[in-house]
Amino acid sequence: MSALLKIDALSVARGGALLAADISAELAAGGLLLLTGPNGSGKTSFLRALAGLLNTNQGNVSRSSDFHFISAQSLTPSLETPRQYLTYQSALAGQPFKIIADVFGITPYLDTPLKNLSTGWRQRVKLTRLMLVDHPLWLLDEPSDGLDAIGEDTLKMIIKLHLQNEGAAVIATHDPHLWPDAKQIGFGS
């Protein structure tokens, strides 16, 4: 079975500061890798490098070309509705808007302006992107931010199901306790 993600001696710097040096890892189907560490330690920069959104200083990343990248940036409270946001995200993926499964329970809020939804509900809307198109590799930056206990349980469930269905995930997180059996790469001191 080939790796969905292979990291070979990767080093990442930002603003002249070396954030990650000579990191190697491989993630096959069913694999989960956590990036942990304090704020500002380089988790997000490393994840962005894995997604090809940030240049690396050295090393190589090879990954599945079909992947989800969900940033930590929260959805802006706006007049846009979840339906409009998800329709746009579907179009970017070349798909018609259709939620594969409404695991986050957003259907009652599809036509509610994002500005009227709490941070947790906006996070659920953003994570629903994972249910629009089936990609084998998920790169998730702080996916549990803003979620209540039910939202966290749902997130853990969909990640578990994704891994059982031959997917893999890399998660930058301050909540490694949500995935106690995952491999981890620690950043910062």
Short mmCIF file of N, CA and C in Angstrom, two decimals:
data_model
loop_
_atom_site.label_atom_id
_atom_site.label_comp_id
_atom_site.label_asym_id
_atom_site.label_seq_id
_atom_site.Cartn_x
_atom_site.Cartn_y
_atom_site.Cartn_z
N MET A 1 0.85 -1.18 0.00
CA MET A 1 0.00 0.00 0.00
C MET A 1 0.89 1.24 0.00
N SER A 2 0.63 2.16 -0.88
CA SER A 2 1.46 3.34 -0.95
C SER A 2 1.00 4.39 0.06
N ALA A 3 1.93 5.24 0.42
CA ALA A 3 1.65 6.28 1.41
C ALA A 3 0.77 7.37 0.78
N LEU A 4 -0.17 7.88 1.57
CA LEU A 4 -0.95 9.04 1.14
C LEU A 4 -0.18 10.32 1.38
N LEU A 5 0.81 10.25 2.29
CA LEU A 5 1.66 11.39 2.60
C LEU A 5 3.03 10.89 2.99
N LYS A 6 4.04 11.47 2.37
CA LYS A 6 5.42 11.14 2.73
C LYS A 6 6.18 12.45 2.92
N ILE A 7 6.77 12.59 4.11
CA ILE A 7 7.55 13.77 4.47
C ILE A 7 9.00 13.30 4.60
N ASP A 8 9.88 13.93 3.83
CA ASP A 8 11.27 13.49 3.80
C ASP A 8 12.20 14.65 4.15
N ALA A 9 12.75 14.62 5.37
CA ALA A 9 13.74 15.61 5.85
C ALA A 9 13.26 17.05 5.63
N LEU A 10 12.01 17.31 5.99
CA LEU A 10 11.39 18.61 5.74
C LEU A 10 11.80 19.62 6.81
N SER A 11 12.19 20.80 6.35
CA SER A 11 12.47 21.93 7.24
C SER A 11 11.64 23.12 6.77
N VAL A 12 11.04 23.81 7.74
CA VAL A 12 10.16 24.94 7.45
C VAL A 12 10.59 26.12 8.32
N ALA A 13 10.72 27.27 7.68
CA ALA A 13 11.03 28.51 8.40
C ALA A 13 9.98 29.55 8.05
N ARG A 14 9.79 30.47 8.96
CA ARG A 14 8.87 31.58 8.72
C ARG A 14 9.44 32.82 9.38
N GLY A 15 9.52 33.90 8.62
CA GLY A 15 10.06 35.14 9.17
C GLY A 15 11.49 34.99 9.65
N GLY A 16 12.25 34.12 9.00
CA GLY A 16 13.65 33.91 9.38
C GLY A 16 13.85 32.93 10.52
N ALA A 17 12.79 32.51 11.17
CA ALA A 17 12.91 31.56 12.30
C ALA A 17 12.64 30.14 11.82
N LEU A 18 13.54 29.23 12.15
CA LEU A 18 13.36 27.82 11.80
C LEU A 18 12.31 27.22 12.74
N LEU A 19 11.23 26.73 12.17
CA LEU A 19 10.13 26.19 12.95
C LEU A 19 10.15 24.67 13.02
N ALA A 20 10.65 24.03 11.98
CA ALA A 20 10.72 22.57 11.93
C ALA A 20 11.98 22.21 11.17
N ALA A 21 12.74 21.27 11.70
CA ALA A 21 14.00 20.90 11.06
C ALA A 21 14.07 19.40 10.85
N ASP A 22 14.32 19.02 9.61
CA ASP A 22 14.64 17.65 9.26
C ASP A 22 13.60 16.62 9.74
N ILE A 23 12.32 16.92 9.49
CA ILE A 23 11.25 16.03 9.93
C ILE A 23 10.90 15.06 8.80
N SER A 24 10.83 13.80 9.16
CA SER A 24 10.45 12.75 8.21
C SER A 24 9.32 11.94 8.83
N ALA A 25 8.36 11.59 8.01
CA ALA A 25 7.23 10.75 8.46
C ALA A 25 6.53 10.22 7.23
N GLU A 26 5.78 9.15 7.43
CA GLU A 26 5.00 8.57 6.35
C GLU A 26 3.63 8.22 6.90
N LEU A 27 2.60 8.50 6.12
CA LEU A 27 1.24 8.25 6.55
C LEU A 27 0.53 7.43 5.48
N ALA A 28 0.19 6.21 5.82
CA ALA A 28 -0.55 5.34 4.91
C ALA A 28 -2.04 5.45 5.23
N ALA A 29 -2.85 4.78 4.44
CA ALA A 29 -4.28 4.73 4.70
C ALA A 29 -4.51 4.24 6.13
N GLY A 30 -5.40 4.91 6.83
CA GLY A 30 -5.68 4.56 8.22
C GLY A 30 -4.80 5.29 9.21
N GLY A 31 -3.86 6.09 8.72
CA GLY A 31 -2.91 6.76 9.60
C GLY A 31 -3.39 8.12 10.07
N LEU A 32 -3.03 8.45 11.31
CA LEU A 32 -3.36 9.74 11.90
C LEU A 32 -2.11 10.32 12.54
N LEU A 33 -1.79 11.55 12.19
CA LEU A 33 -0.61 12.23 12.72
C LEU A 33 -1.06 13.56 13.31
N LEU A 34 -0.67 13.81 14.58
CA LEU A 34 -0.98 15.06 15.24
C LEU A 34 0.25 15.95 15.28
N LEU A 35 0.04 17.23 15.02
CA LEU A 35 1.07 18.25 15.18
C LEU A 35 0.69 19.01 16.44
N THR A 36 1.53 18.93 17.48
CA THR A 36 1.21 19.53 18.77
C THR A 36 2.26 20.55 19.16
N GLY A 37 1.88 21.43 20.07
CA GLY A 37 2.81 22.43 20.58
C GLY A 37 2.08 23.71 20.91
N PRO A 38 2.78 24.64 21.56
CA PRO A 38 2.14 25.90 21.94
C PRO A 38 1.86 26.80 20.75
N ASN A 39 1.06 27.82 20.98
CA ASN A 39 0.79 28.81 19.95
C ASN A 39 2.09 29.38 19.41
N GLY A 40 2.15 29.56 18.10
CA GLY A 40 3.32 30.17 17.49
C GLY A 40 4.51 29.25 17.32
N SER A 41 4.33 27.95 17.59
CA SER A 41 5.47 27.02 17.52
C SER A 41 5.71 26.46 16.12
N GLY A 42 4.78 26.68 15.18
CA GLY A 42 5.01 26.24 13.81
C GLY A 42 4.09 25.17 13.29
N LYS A 43 3.09 24.76 14.07
CA LYS A 43 2.17 23.71 13.63
C LYS A 43 1.45 24.10 12.34
N THR A 44 0.88 25.29 12.33
CA THR A 44 0.13 25.74 11.16
C THR A 44 1.04 25.92 9.96
N SER A 45 2.21 26.50 10.15
CA SER A 45 3.15 26.68 9.04
C SER A 45 3.55 25.33 8.46
N PHE A 46 3.80 24.35 9.31
CA PHE A 46 4.17 23.01 8.84
C PHE A 46 3.02 22.39 8.06
N LEU A 47 1.79 22.52 8.58
CA LEU A 47 0.63 21.98 7.89
C LEU A 47 0.43 22.66 6.54
N ARG A 48 0.63 23.98 6.49
CA ARG A 48 0.51 24.71 5.23
C ARG A 48 1.58 24.25 4.24
N ALA A 49 2.77 23.93 4.74
CA ALA A 49 3.82 23.40 3.86
C ALA A 49 3.41 22.04 3.31
N LEU A 50 2.78 21.21 4.14
CA LEU A 50 2.31 19.90 3.66
C LEU A 50 1.26 20.07 2.56
N ALA A 51 0.46 21.13 2.66
CA ALA A 51 -0.58 21.39 1.66
C ALA A 51 -0.03 22.08 0.42
N GLY A 52 1.24 22.46 0.45
CA GLY A 52 1.84 23.16 -0.69
C GLY A 52 1.55 24.64 -0.70
N LEU A 53 1.12 25.19 0.42
CA LEU A 53 0.78 26.60 0.52
C LEU A 53 1.91 27.46 1.08
N LEU A 54 2.98 26.82 1.51
CA LEU A 54 4.12 27.52 2.08
C LEU A 54 5.38 26.84 1.58
N ASN A 55 6.32 27.64 1.10
CA ASN A 55 7.59 27.08 0.62
C ASN A 55 8.37 26.47 1.78
N THR A 56 9.10 25.43 1.48
CA THR A 56 9.92 24.77 2.48
C THR A 56 11.38 25.15 2.27
N ASN A 57 12.17 25.06 3.33
CA ASN A 57 13.59 25.38 3.24
C ASN A 57 14.37 24.22 2.62
N GLN A 58 14.00 23.02 3.02
CA GLN A 58 14.63 21.83 2.46
C GLN A 58 13.71 20.64 2.68
N GLY A 59 14.00 19.57 1.98
CA GLY A 59 13.22 18.36 2.10
C GLY A 59 12.13 18.28 1.06
N ASN A 60 11.38 17.21 1.13
CA ASN A 60 10.34 16.95 0.14
C ASN A 60 9.05 16.48 0.81
N VAL A 61 7.95 16.83 0.18
CA VAL A 61 6.63 16.34 0.58
C VAL A 61 5.99 15.73 -0.65
N SER A 62 5.55 14.50 -0.54
CA SER A 62 4.73 13.91 -1.59
C SER A 62 3.43 13.46 -0.92
N ARG A 63 2.33 13.77 -1.58
CA ARG A 63 1.03 13.49 -0.99
C ARG A 63 0.02 13.20 -2.07
N SER A 64 -1.08 12.64 -1.64
CA SER A 64 -2.20 12.44 -2.54
C SER A 64 -2.60 13.79 -3.11
N SER A 65 -2.93 13.82 -4.40
CA SER A 65 -3.36 15.09 -4.99
C SER A 65 -4.79 15.42 -4.59
N ASP A 66 -5.51 14.45 -4.07
CA ASP A 66 -6.88 14.66 -3.60
C ASP A 66 -6.86 14.80 -2.08
N PHE A 67 -6.96 16.05 -1.61
CA PHE A 67 -6.92 16.25 -0.16
C PHE A 67 -7.78 17.45 0.23
N HIS A 68 -8.20 17.42 1.47
CA HIS A 68 -8.89 18.56 2.07
C HIS A 68 -7.87 19.30 2.93
N PHE A 69 -7.85 20.63 2.82
CA PHE A 69 -7.11 21.47 3.76
C PHE A 69 -8.12 22.40 4.40
N ILE A 70 -8.24 22.30 5.71
CA ILE A 70 -9.16 23.18 6.44
C ILE A 70 -8.31 23.99 7.41
N SER A 71 -8.29 25.30 7.20
CA SER A 71 -7.45 26.18 8.03
C SER A 71 -8.11 26.45 9.37
N ALA A 72 -7.31 27.01 10.28
CA ALA A 72 -7.83 27.37 11.60
C ALA A 72 -8.62 28.67 11.56
N GLN A 73 -8.47 29.42 10.49
CA GLN A 73 -9.18 30.69 10.40
C GLN A 73 -10.68 30.44 10.41
N SER A 74 -11.36 31.11 11.33
CA SER A 74 -12.80 30.87 11.43
C SER A 74 -13.54 31.56 10.29
N LEU A 75 -14.72 31.04 10.01
CA LEU A 75 -15.56 31.67 8.99
C LEU A 75 -15.97 33.06 9.48
N THR A 76 -15.88 34.02 8.61
CA THR A 76 -16.24 35.39 8.95
C THR A 76 -17.74 35.51 9.15
N PRO A 77 -18.15 36.09 10.30
CA PRO A 77 -19.59 36.32 10.46
C PRO A 77 -20.05 37.32 9.40
N SER A 78 -20.86 36.86 8.48
CA SER A 78 -21.27 37.70 7.35
C SER A 78 -22.73 37.41 7.01
N LEU A 79 -23.19 38.06 5.95
CA LEU A 79 -24.55 37.81 5.48
C LEU A 79 -24.64 36.53 4.65
N GLU A 80 -23.48 35.99 4.27
CA GLU A 80 -23.45 34.74 3.53
C GLU A 80 -24.06 33.64 4.40
N THR A 81 -24.76 32.71 3.77
CA THR A 81 -25.37 31.60 4.51
C THR A 81 -24.49 30.35 4.37
N PRO A 82 -24.67 29.36 5.25
CA PRO A 82 -23.95 28.10 5.08
C PRO A 82 -24.20 27.48 3.71
N ARG A 83 -25.42 27.57 3.20
CA ARG A 83 -25.71 27.01 1.88
C ARG A 83 -24.83 27.68 0.81
N GLN A 84 -24.73 29.01 0.87
CA GLN A 84 -23.91 29.73 -0.11
C GLN A 84 -22.44 29.37 0.04
N TYR A 85 -21.95 29.31 1.27
CA TYR A 85 -20.56 28.95 1.52
C TYR A 85 -20.25 27.55 0.99
N LEU A 86 -21.11 26.60 1.32
CA LEU A 86 -20.86 25.21 0.91
C LEU A 86 -21.07 25.01 -0.59
N THR A 87 -21.98 25.76 -1.19
CA THR A 87 -22.16 25.70 -2.64
C THR A 87 -20.89 26.19 -3.33
N TYR A 88 -20.31 27.27 -2.82
CA TYR A 88 -19.06 27.80 -3.37
C TYR A 88 -17.93 26.79 -3.20
N GLN A 89 -17.82 26.19 -2.01
CA GLN A 89 -16.78 25.19 -1.75
C GLN A 89 -16.95 23.98 -2.67
N SER A 90 -18.18 23.57 -2.90
CA SER A 90 -18.46 22.46 -3.82
C SER A 90 -18.02 22.81 -5.23
N ALA A 91 -18.33 24.04 -5.66
CA ALA A 91 -17.95 24.48 -7.01
C ALA A 91 -16.44 24.49 -7.18
N LEU A 92 -15.72 24.90 -6.14
CA LEU A 92 -14.25 24.88 -6.21
C LEU A 92 -13.74 23.46 -6.43
N ALA A 93 -14.45 22.48 -5.88
CA ALA A 93 -14.06 21.08 -6.03
C ALA A 93 -14.64 20.47 -7.30
N GLY A 94 -15.37 21.28 -8.09
CA GLY A 94 -15.94 20.77 -9.34
C GLY A 94 -17.13 19.87 -9.12
N GLN A 95 -17.82 20.04 -8.00
CA GLN A 95 -18.95 19.19 -7.66
C GLN A 95 -20.20 20.04 -7.44
N PRO A 96 -21.37 19.47 -7.69
CA PRO A 96 -22.60 20.18 -7.30
C PRO A 96 -22.73 20.13 -5.78
N PHE A 97 -23.44 21.09 -5.22
CA PHE A 97 -23.63 21.12 -3.77
C PHE A 97 -24.53 19.97 -3.33
N LYS A 98 -23.96 19.08 -2.54
CA LYS A 98 -24.71 17.98 -1.96
C LYS A 98 -23.92 17.49 -0.75
N ILE A 99 -24.51 17.60 0.41
CA ILE A 99 -23.85 17.11 1.62
C ILE A 99 -23.99 15.60 1.64
N ILE A 100 -22.86 14.89 1.69
CA ILE A 100 -22.88 13.43 1.72
C ILE A 100 -23.61 12.95 2.97
N ALA A 101 -23.30 13.58 4.09
CA ALA A 101 -23.96 13.25 5.35
C ALA A 101 -23.91 14.48 6.24
N ASP A 102 -25.04 14.85 6.84
CA ASP A 102 -25.08 16.02 7.71
C ASP A 102 -24.75 15.62 9.13
N VAL A 103 -23.54 15.14 9.32
CA VAL A 103 -23.13 14.66 10.64
C VAL A 103 -23.05 15.78 11.67
N PHE A 104 -22.82 17.01 11.22
CA PHE A 104 -22.71 18.12 12.15
C PHE A 104 -24.04 18.81 12.42
N GLY A 105 -25.12 18.33 11.80
CA GLY A 105 -26.45 18.84 12.09
C GLY A 105 -26.72 20.26 11.66
N ILE A 106 -26.13 20.68 10.54
CA ILE A 106 -26.29 22.08 10.11
C ILE A 106 -27.51 22.33 9.24
N THR A 107 -28.20 21.28 8.80
CA THR A 107 -29.32 21.45 7.88
C THR A 107 -30.32 22.53 8.32
N PRO A 108 -30.72 22.60 9.60
CA PRO A 108 -31.67 23.65 9.99
C PRO A 108 -31.12 25.07 9.83
N TYR A 109 -29.82 25.20 9.69
CA TYR A 109 -29.18 26.52 9.64
C TYR A 109 -28.66 26.87 8.25
N LEU A 110 -28.96 26.07 7.23
CA LEU A 110 -28.40 26.29 5.90
C LEU A 110 -28.70 27.67 5.33
N ASP A 111 -29.83 28.26 5.69
CA ASP A 111 -30.20 29.56 5.13
C ASP A 111 -30.13 30.69 6.16
N THR A 112 -29.43 30.43 7.26
CA THR A 112 -29.22 31.44 8.30
C THR A 112 -27.91 32.17 8.02
N PRO A 113 -27.90 33.49 8.01
CA PRO A 113 -26.63 34.19 7.78
C PRO A 113 -25.57 33.76 8.81
N LEU A 114 -24.35 33.61 8.34
CA LEU A 114 -23.26 33.20 9.23
C LEU A 114 -23.13 34.14 10.42
N LYS A 115 -23.44 35.42 10.23
CA LYS A 115 -23.32 36.39 11.32
C LYS A 115 -24.27 36.08 12.46
N ASN A 116 -25.31 35.28 12.20
CA ASN A 116 -26.27 34.92 13.25
C ASN A 116 -25.94 33.57 13.90
N LEU A 117 -24.86 32.94 13.49
CA LEU A 117 -24.46 31.65 14.06
C LEU A 117 -23.31 31.85 15.05
N SER A 118 -23.28 31.02 16.06
CA SER A 118 -22.18 31.08 17.04
C SER A 118 -20.89 30.60 16.41
N THR A 119 -19.79 30.82 17.10
CA THR A 119 -18.49 30.34 16.63
C THR A 119 -18.52 28.83 16.42
N GLY A 120 -19.13 28.11 17.35
CA GLY A 120 -19.20 26.65 17.23
C GLY A 120 -19.99 26.19 16.02
N TRP A 121 -21.11 26.86 15.73
CA TRP A 121 -21.89 26.48 14.55
C TRP A 121 -21.16 26.84 13.27
N ARG A 122 -20.45 27.96 13.26
CA ARG A 122 -19.66 28.30 12.07
C ARG A 122 -18.54 27.27 11.86
N GLN A 123 -17.97 26.77 12.95
CA GLN A 123 -16.95 25.72 12.82
C GLN A 123 -17.57 24.44 12.26
N ARG A 124 -18.76 24.10 12.69
CA ARG A 124 -19.46 22.92 12.16
C ARG A 124 -19.71 23.08 10.66
N VAL A 125 -20.11 24.30 10.25
CA VAL A 125 -20.32 24.57 8.82
C VAL A 125 -19.02 24.34 8.06
N LYS A 126 -17.93 24.89 8.59
CA LYS A 126 -16.63 24.75 7.91
C LYS A 126 -16.23 23.28 7.81
N LEU A 127 -16.42 22.52 8.88
CA LEU A 127 -16.04 21.11 8.87
C LEU A 127 -16.94 20.27 7.98
N THR A 128 -18.14 20.76 7.68
CA THR A 128 -19.04 20.05 6.77
C THR A 128 -18.42 19.94 5.38
N ARG A 129 -17.45 20.81 5.06
CA ARG A 129 -16.73 20.68 3.78
C ARG A 129 -16.17 19.27 3.60
N LEU A 130 -15.80 18.62 4.70
CA LEU A 130 -15.26 17.27 4.61
C LEU A 130 -16.28 16.28 4.07
N MET A 131 -17.56 16.64 4.18
CA MET A 131 -18.64 15.76 3.75
C MET A 131 -19.10 16.06 2.32
N LEU A 132 -18.51 17.05 1.66
CA LEU A 132 -18.94 17.42 0.32
C LEU A 132 -18.28 16.57 -0.76
N VAL A 133 -17.00 16.29 -0.59
CA VAL A 133 -16.22 15.54 -1.57
C VAL A 133 -15.34 14.57 -0.80
N ASP A 134 -15.26 13.35 -1.27
CA ASP A 134 -14.47 12.33 -0.59
C ASP A 134 -13.01 12.40 -1.05
N HIS A 135 -12.14 12.92 -0.19
CA HIS A 135 -10.71 12.95 -0.47
C HIS A 135 -10.01 12.07 0.56
N PRO A 136 -8.98 11.32 0.14
CA PRO A 136 -8.35 10.38 1.06
C PRO A 136 -7.49 11.03 2.15
N LEU A 137 -6.98 12.22 1.89
CA LEU A 137 -6.08 12.87 2.86
C LEU A 137 -6.73 14.14 3.38
N TRP A 138 -6.78 14.26 4.71
CA TRP A 138 -7.31 15.45 5.36
C TRP A 138 -6.18 16.14 6.11
N LEU A 139 -5.99 17.44 5.85
CA LEU A 139 -5.04 18.28 6.56
C LEU A 139 -5.88 19.31 7.32
N LEU A 140 -5.95 19.16 8.64
CA LEU A 140 -6.88 19.95 9.45
C LEU A 140 -6.13 20.78 10.49
N ASP A 141 -6.38 22.07 10.49
CA ASP A 141 -5.74 22.98 11.44
C ASP A 141 -6.73 23.37 12.52
N GLU A 142 -6.49 22.90 13.72
CA GLU A 142 -7.32 23.19 14.90
C GLU A 142 -8.81 22.92 14.63
N PRO A 143 -9.16 21.72 14.17
CA PRO A 143 -10.56 21.46 13.82
C PRO A 143 -11.52 21.46 15.01
N SER A 144 -11.01 21.28 16.22
CA SER A 144 -11.91 21.23 17.38
C SER A 144 -12.16 22.61 18.00
N ASP A 145 -11.49 23.64 17.49
CA ASP A 145 -11.70 24.99 18.03
C ASP A 145 -13.17 25.39 17.97
N GLY A 146 -13.69 25.84 19.09
CA GLY A 146 -15.05 26.36 19.14
C GLY A 146 -16.13 25.31 19.27
N LEU A 147 -15.77 24.04 19.18
CA LEU A 147 -16.79 22.99 19.25
C LEU A 147 -17.15 22.66 20.70
N ASP A 148 -18.42 22.37 20.93
CA ASP A 148 -18.84 21.88 22.23
C ASP A 148 -18.56 20.37 22.29
N ALA A 149 -18.94 19.74 23.39
CA ALA A 149 -18.65 18.30 23.56
C ALA A 149 -19.29 17.46 22.46
N ILE A 150 -20.51 17.79 22.05
CA ILE A 150 -21.17 17.04 20.99
C ILE A 150 -20.43 17.23 19.67
N GLY A 151 -20.02 18.45 19.38
CA GLY A 151 -19.25 18.72 18.17
C GLY A 151 -17.91 17.99 18.16
N GLU A 152 -17.24 17.96 19.32
CA GLU A 152 -15.97 17.23 19.42
C GLU A 152 -16.18 15.74 19.19
N ASP A 153 -17.24 15.18 19.80
CA ASP A 153 -17.53 13.75 19.60
C ASP A 153 -17.82 13.45 18.13
N THR A 154 -18.53 14.35 17.48
CA THR A 154 -18.83 14.17 16.05
C THR A 154 -17.55 14.23 15.23
N LEU A 155 -16.69 15.18 15.54
CA LEU A 155 -15.40 15.29 14.85
C LEU A 155 -14.58 14.02 15.02
N LYS A 156 -14.49 13.53 16.25
CA LYS A 156 -13.75 12.28 16.49
C LYS A 156 -14.35 11.13 15.70
N MET A 157 -15.67 11.06 15.64
CA MET A 157 -16.35 9.98 14.91
C MET A 157 -16.04 10.03 13.42
N ILE A 158 -16.14 11.24 12.80
CA ILE A 158 -15.91 11.28 11.35
C ILE A 158 -14.45 11.02 11.02
N ILE A 159 -13.55 11.43 11.88
CA ILE A 159 -12.13 11.12 11.63
C ILE A 159 -11.90 9.62 11.77
N LYS A 160 -12.48 9.00 12.78
CA LYS A 160 -12.35 7.55 12.95
C LYS A 160 -12.90 6.80 11.72
N LEU A 161 -14.08 7.21 11.26
CA LEU A 161 -14.67 6.58 10.07
C LEU A 161 -13.82 6.82 8.83
N HIS A 162 -13.28 8.03 8.70
CA HIS A 162 -12.41 8.35 7.56
C HIS A 162 -11.19 7.43 7.55
N LEU A 163 -10.58 7.22 8.70
CA LEU A 163 -9.41 6.35 8.80
C LEU A 163 -9.78 4.89 8.50
N GLN A 164 -10.93 4.46 8.98
CA GLN A 164 -11.39 3.08 8.73
C GLN A 164 -11.69 2.85 7.25
N ASN A 165 -11.99 3.92 6.53
CA ASN A 165 -12.32 3.82 5.10
C ASN A 165 -11.12 4.18 4.22
N GLU A 166 -9.93 3.85 4.69
CA GLU A 166 -8.69 4.00 3.92
C GLU A 166 -8.24 5.45 3.75
N GLY A 167 -8.73 6.34 4.61
CA GLY A 167 -8.26 7.72 4.59
C GLY A 167 -7.14 7.90 5.59
N ALA A 168 -6.56 9.10 5.58
CA ALA A 168 -5.51 9.47 6.53
C ALA A 168 -5.70 10.95 6.87
N ALA A 169 -5.15 11.36 8.01
CA ALA A 169 -5.31 12.75 8.43
C ALA A 169 -4.10 13.24 9.20
N VAL A 170 -3.79 14.52 8.98
CA VAL A 170 -2.81 15.24 9.79
C VAL A 170 -3.58 16.37 10.44
N ILE A 171 -3.46 16.46 11.77
CA ILE A 171 -4.22 17.44 12.52
C ILE A 171 -3.28 18.27 13.39
N ALA A 172 -3.27 19.59 13.17
CA ALA A 172 -2.58 20.50 14.08
C ALA A 172 -3.57 20.80 15.21
N THR A 173 -3.15 20.57 16.45
CA THR A 173 -4.12 20.65 17.54
C THR A 173 -3.49 21.01 18.88
N HIS A 174 -4.31 21.64 19.71
CA HIS A 174 -3.99 21.83 21.13
C HIS A 174 -4.75 20.80 21.96
N ASP A 175 -5.47 19.92 21.30
CA ASP A 175 -6.31 18.93 21.97
C ASP A 175 -5.90 17.49 21.62
N PRO A 176 -4.64 17.11 21.87
CA PRO A 176 -4.23 15.74 21.50
C PRO A 176 -4.97 14.67 22.28
N HIS A 177 -5.58 15.03 23.42
CA HIS A 177 -6.33 14.05 24.21
C HIS A 177 -7.53 13.51 23.43
N LEU A 178 -7.97 14.23 22.39
CA LEU A 178 -9.09 13.73 21.58
C LEU A 178 -8.70 12.52 20.75
N TRP A 179 -7.40 12.37 20.47
CA TRP A 179 -6.89 11.26 19.67
C TRP A 179 -5.67 10.67 20.38
N PRO A 180 -5.88 9.99 21.51
CA PRO A 180 -4.76 9.56 22.35
C PRO A 180 -3.83 8.52 21.71
N ASP A 181 -4.28 7.79 20.71
CA ASP A 181 -3.46 6.74 20.10
C ASP A 181 -2.72 7.20 18.85
N ALA A 182 -2.84 8.46 18.50
CA ALA A 182 -2.22 8.97 17.27
C ALA A 182 -0.73 9.21 17.45
N LYS A 183 0.00 9.09 16.34
CA LYS A 183 1.40 9.50 16.33
C LYS A 183 1.43 11.01 16.46
N GLN A 184 2.50 11.53 17.08
CA GLN A 184 2.60 12.99 17.26
C GLN A 184 3.97 13.50 16.87
N ILE A 185 3.96 14.71 16.33
CA ILE A 185 5.19 15.48 16.15
C ILE A 185 5.02 16.73 16.98
N GLY A 186 5.92 16.95 17.93
CA GLY A 186 5.84 18.11 18.81
C GLY A 186 6.63 19.28 18.27
N PHE A 187 6.07 20.47 18.42
CA PHE A 187 6.72 21.70 17.98
C PHE A 187 6.94 22.60 19.19
N GLY A 188 8.00 23.42 19.14
CA GLY A 188 8.25 24.39 20.22
C GLY A 188 8.80 23.72 21.45
N SER A 189 8.97 24.55 22.45
CA SER A 189 9.56 24.03 23.70
C SER A 189 8.51 23.71 24.73
#
